[in-house]
Amino acid sequence: MEKDIFCKIIDGEIPSHVVYEDEDVIAILDISQVTKGHTLVICKKHYDTFLSVPVDIMHKVMDVAQRIGQAQIAGLHAKGVNILTNCYEAAGQSVPHFHVHVIPRYEESDGFQLEMKNNEGSVNLPALCNDIKINL
């Protein structure tokens, strides 16, 4: 199986701008900066998505993501932070290796937008709730 780009970065085969690193997690500046300081927090062991990561590694990744967000606000004077991960291609995942985007936000016109539409009237909430609960 061919290595994905993050495995190659972790193995030192591709250069990157490392913001943080420990035995389980690496955080690098995203080569495609959505906003100034956009950082990827990546678990070093390969897992395809957020949905397959063991809880102890998930905790470490999210701890680092929180620390990166705090540093972006303090050091880059960001006004907020988006924490984002995509699971599978339908959700926008382009690299099949679990990672979290930490995207500093500066103002409404910083070039990055998340749009959430209200589908309130078209959803049967009790049935939807049950479909999720029975699979927990």
PDB file of C-alpha atoms in Angstrom:
ATOM      1  CA  MET A   1       0.000   0.000   0.000  1.00  0.00           C
ATOM      2  CA  GLU A   2       1.369   3.397  -0.990  1.00  0.00           C
ATOM      3  CA  LYS A   3       1.864   5.932   1.790  1.00  0.00           C
ATOM      4  CA  ASP A   4      -0.409   8.962   1.887  1.00  0.00           C
ATOM      5  CA  ILE A   5       1.080  12.450   2.008  1.00  0.00           C
ATOM      6  CA  PHE A   6       0.777  12.681   5.809  1.00  0.00           C
ATOM      7  CA  CYS A   7       2.610   9.389   6.345  1.00  0.00           C
ATOM      8  CA  LYS A   8       5.368  10.731   4.075  1.00  0.00           C
ATOM      9  CA  ILE A   9       5.527  13.972   6.096  1.00  0.00           C
ATOM     10  CA  ILE A  10       5.647  12.017   9.371  1.00  0.00           C
ATOM     11  CA  ASP A  11       8.465   9.826   7.984  1.00  0.00           C
ATOM     12  CA  GLY A  12      10.434  12.909   6.919  1.00  0.00           C
ATOM     13  CA  GLU A  13      10.116  12.177   3.195  1.00  0.00           C
ATOM     14  CA  ILE A  14       8.309  15.464   2.497  1.00  0.00           C
ATOM     15  CA  PRO A  15       9.298  18.712   4.219  1.00  0.00           C
ATOM     16  CA  SER A  16       6.779  20.600   6.315  1.00  0.00           C
ATOM     17  CA  HIS A  17       6.554  23.480   8.768  1.00  0.00           C
ATOM     18  CA  VAL A  18       6.166  21.730  12.119  1.00  0.00           C
ATOM     19  CA  VAL A  19       4.369  23.727  14.791  1.00  0.00           C
ATOM     20  CA  TYR A  20       4.277  20.903  17.376  1.00  0.00           C
ATOM     21  CA  GLU A  21       5.431  17.297  17.639  1.00  0.00           C
ATOM     22  CA  ASP A  22       5.447  14.512  20.208  1.00  0.00           C
ATOM     23  CA  GLU A  23       5.484  10.710  20.011  1.00  0.00           C
ATOM     24  CA  ASP A  24       1.832  10.447  18.871  1.00  0.00           C
ATOM     25  CA  VAL A  25       0.936  13.749  17.202  1.00  0.00           C
ATOM     26  CA  ILE A  26       2.409  16.214  14.732  1.00  0.00           C
ATOM     27  CA  ALA A  27       0.984  19.643  13.901  1.00  0.00           C
ATOM     28  CA  ILE A  28       2.016  21.356  10.680  1.00  0.00           C
ATOM     29  CA  LEU A  29       1.032  24.456   8.780  1.00  0.00           C
ATOM     30  CA  ASP A  30      -1.361  23.536   5.984  1.00  0.00           C
ATOM     31  CA  ILE A  31       0.322  24.139   2.628  1.00  0.00           C
ATOM     32  CA  SER A  32      -3.017  25.574   1.410  1.00  0.00           C
ATOM     33  CA  GLN A  33      -3.618  28.262   4.021  1.00  0.00           C
ATOM     34  CA  VAL A  34      -7.381  28.883   4.213  1.00  0.00           C
ATOM     35  CA  THR A  35      -6.595  31.684   6.654  1.00  0.00           C
ATOM     36  CA  LYS A  36      -3.237  32.839   8.060  1.00  0.00           C
ATOM     37  CA  GLY A  37      -2.006  30.154  10.468  1.00  0.00           C
ATOM     38  CA  HIS A  38      -4.248  27.275   9.263  1.00  0.00           C
ATOM     39  CA  THR A  39      -2.724  24.252  11.007  1.00  0.00           C
ATOM     40  CA  LEU A  40      -3.250  20.503  10.640  1.00  0.00           C
ATOM     41  CA  VAL A  41      -3.031  18.288  13.715  1.00  0.00           C
ATOM     42  CA  ILE A  42      -2.249  14.748  12.580  1.00  0.00           C
ATOM     43  CA  CYS A  43      -1.965  11.504  14.509  1.00  0.00           C
ATOM     44  CA  LYS A  44       1.323   9.804  13.627  1.00  0.00           C
ATOM     45  CA  LYS A  45      -0.119   6.317  13.475  1.00  0.00           C
ATOM     46  CA  HIS A  46      -2.260   5.889  10.379  1.00  0.00           C
ATOM     47  CA  TYR A  47      -6.025   5.806  10.867  1.00  0.00           C
ATOM     48  CA  ASP A  48      -8.264   6.593   7.905  1.00  0.00           C
ATOM     49  CA  THR A  49     -10.755   8.858   9.690  1.00  0.00           C
ATOM     50  CA  PHE A  50     -11.891  10.367  12.965  1.00  0.00           C
ATOM     51  CA  LEU A  51     -14.291   7.417  13.239  1.00  0.00           C
ATOM     52  CA  SER A  52     -11.514   4.817  13.502  1.00  0.00           C
ATOM     53  CA  VAL A  53      -9.121   6.489  15.952  1.00  0.00           C
ATOM     54  CA  PRO A  54      -8.715   4.972  19.447  1.00  0.00           C
ATOM     55  CA  VAL A  55     -10.012   7.245  22.188  1.00  0.00           C
ATOM     56  CA  ASP A  56      -6.599   7.824  23.817  1.00  0.00           C
ATOM     57  CA  ILE A  57      -5.122   9.086  20.537  1.00  0.00           C
ATOM     58  CA  MET A  58      -8.241  11.174  19.884  1.00  0.00           C
ATOM     59  CA  HIS A  59      -7.770  12.860  23.261  1.00  0.00           C
ATOM     60  CA  LYS A  60      -4.137  13.667  22.428  1.00  0.00           C
ATOM     61  CA  VAL A  61      -5.009  15.092  19.012  1.00  0.00           C
ATOM     62  CA  MET A  62      -7.790  17.258  20.450  1.00  0.00           C
ATOM     63  CA  ASP A  63      -5.555  18.437  23.307  1.00  0.00           C
ATOM     64  CA  VAL A  64      -2.988  19.603  20.759  1.00  0.00           C
ATOM     65  CA  ALA A  65      -5.718  21.185  18.595  1.00  0.00           C
ATOM     66  CA  GLN A  66      -6.924  23.149  21.622  1.00  0.00           C
ATOM     67  CA  ARG A  67      -3.391  24.323  22.419  1.00  0.00           C
ATOM     68  CA  ILE A  68      -2.807  25.337  18.786  1.00  0.00           C
ATOM     69  CA  GLY A  69      -6.076  27.312  18.786  1.00  0.00           C
ATOM     70  CA  GLN A  70      -5.067  29.099  21.979  1.00  0.00           C
ATOM     71  CA  ALA A  71      -1.676  29.928  20.434  1.00  0.00           C
ATOM     72  CA  GLN A  72      -3.315  31.234  17.244  1.00  0.00           C
ATOM     73  CA  ILE A  73      -5.477  33.612  19.253  1.00  0.00           C
ATOM     74  CA  ALA A  74      -2.568  34.766  21.425  1.00  0.00           C
ATOM     75  CA  GLY A  75       0.190  34.850  18.801  1.00  0.00           C
ATOM     76  CA  LEU A  76      -1.654  35.673  15.586  1.00  0.00           C
ATOM     77  CA  HIS A  77      -4.358  37.831  17.180  1.00  0.00           C
ATOM     78  CA  ALA A  78      -7.109  35.658  15.685  1.00  0.00           C
ATOM     79  CA  LYS A  79     -10.608  36.536  16.827  1.00  0.00           C
ATOM     80  CA  GLY A  80     -11.802  32.915  16.868  1.00  0.00           C
ATOM     81  CA  VAL A  81     -10.969  29.395  15.699  1.00  0.00           C
ATOM     82  CA  ASN A  82     -12.752  26.675  13.716  1.00  0.00           C
ATOM     83  CA  ILE A  83     -11.899  23.059  14.572  1.00  0.00           C
ATOM     84  CA  LEU A  84     -12.798  20.783  11.678  1.00  0.00           C
ATOM     85  CA  THR A  85     -12.317  17.198  10.566  1.00  0.00           C
ATOM     86  CA  ASN A  86     -13.819  15.493   7.536  1.00  0.00           C
ATOM     87  CA  CYS A  87     -14.767  11.803   7.426  1.00  0.00           C
ATOM     88  CA  TYR A  88     -14.790  10.248   3.980  1.00  0.00           C
ATOM     89  CA  GLU A  89     -14.897  11.836   0.552  1.00  0.00           C
ATOM     90  CA  ALA A  90     -18.608  12.747   0.770  1.00  0.00           C
ATOM     91  CA  ALA A  91     -17.721  15.022   3.697  1.00  0.00           C
ATOM     92  CA  GLY A  92     -14.747  16.603   1.930  1.00  0.00           C
ATOM     93  CA  GLN A  93     -11.920  14.370   3.170  1.00  0.00           C
ATOM     94  CA  SER A  94      -9.141  14.521   0.571  1.00  0.00           C
ATOM     95  CA  VAL A  95      -6.379  12.652   2.446  1.00  0.00           C
ATOM     96  CA  PRO A  96      -7.379   9.288   3.966  1.00  0.00           C
ATOM     97  CA  HIS A  97      -5.423   9.877   7.191  1.00  0.00           C
ATOM     98  CA  PHE A  98      -7.096  11.295  10.301  1.00  0.00           C
ATOM     99  CA  HIS A  99      -6.301  14.943  10.872  1.00  0.00           C
ATOM    100  CA  VAL A 100      -7.905  18.003  12.412  1.00  0.00           C
ATOM    101  CA  HIS A 101      -7.878  21.456  10.833  1.00  0.00           C
ATOM    102  CA  VAL A 102      -7.361  24.320  13.271  1.00  0.00           C
ATOM    103  CA  ILE A 103      -8.391  27.398  11.298  1.00  0.00           C
ATOM    104  CA  PRO A 104      -7.875  30.792  12.924  1.00  0.00           C
ATOM    105  CA  ARG A 105     -10.561  33.345  12.143  1.00  0.00           C
ATOM    106  CA  TYR A 106      -9.943  37.052  11.891  1.00  0.00           C
ATOM    107  CA  GLU A 107     -13.135  38.708  10.658  1.00  0.00           C
ATOM    108  CA  GLU A 108     -16.144  37.957   8.478  1.00  0.00           C
ATOM    109  CA  SER A 109     -14.196  38.666   5.299  1.00  0.00           C
ATOM    110  CA  ASP A 110     -11.179  36.425   6.035  1.00  0.00           C
ATOM    111  CA  GLY A 111     -12.073  34.266   3.035  1.00  0.00           C
ATOM    112  CA  PHE A 112     -13.334  31.150   4.812  1.00  0.00           C
ATOM    113  CA  GLN A 113     -17.024  30.358   5.215  1.00  0.00           C
ATOM    114  CA  LEU A 114     -18.978  27.519   6.724  1.00  0.00           C
ATOM    115  CA  GLU A 115     -22.602  27.565   5.681  1.00  0.00           C
ATOM    116  CA  MET A 116     -25.223  25.628   7.602  1.00  0.00           C
ATOM    117  CA  LYS A 117     -28.742  25.605   6.261  1.00  0.00           C
ATOM    118  CA  ASN A 118     -31.754  25.099   8.480  1.00  0.00           C
ATOM    119  CA  ASN A 119     -33.697  21.969   7.436  1.00  0.00           C
ATOM    120  CA  GLU A 120     -35.822  22.081  10.584  1.00  0.00           C
ATOM    121  CA  GLY A 121     -39.205  21.584   8.930  1.00  0.00           C
ATOM    122  CA  SER A 122     -38.130  18.694   6.686  1.00  0.00           C
ATOM    123  CA  VAL A 123     -36.764  16.367   9.384  1.00  0.00           C
ATOM    124  CA  ASN A 124     -38.598  14.004  11.734  1.00  0.00           C
ATOM    125  CA  LEU A 125     -36.471  14.680  14.833  1.00  0.00           C
ATOM    126  CA  PRO A 126     -37.830  11.834  17.030  1.00  0.00           C
ATOM    127  CA  ALA A 127     -37.187   9.231  14.290  1.00  0.00           C
ATOM    128  CA  LEU A 128     -33.785  10.701  13.526  1.00  0.00           C
ATOM    129  CA  CYS A 129     -32.868  10.653  17.213  1.00  0.00           C
ATOM    130  CA  ASN A 130     -33.898   7.002  17.472  1.00  0.00           C
ATOM    131  CA  ASP A 131     -31.874   6.003  14.384  1.00  0.00           C
ATOM    132  CA  ILE A 132     -28.755   7.421  15.985  1.00  0.00           C
ATOM    133  CA  LYS A 133     -29.405   6.164  19.529  1.00  0.00           C
ATOM    134  CA  ILE A 134     -29.922   2.527  18.520  1.00  0.00           C
ATOM    135  CA  ASN A 135     -26.473   2.502  16.896  1.00  0.00           C
ATOM    136  CA  LEU A 136     -24.540   3.919  19.863  1.00  0.00           C
TER     137      LEU A 136
END
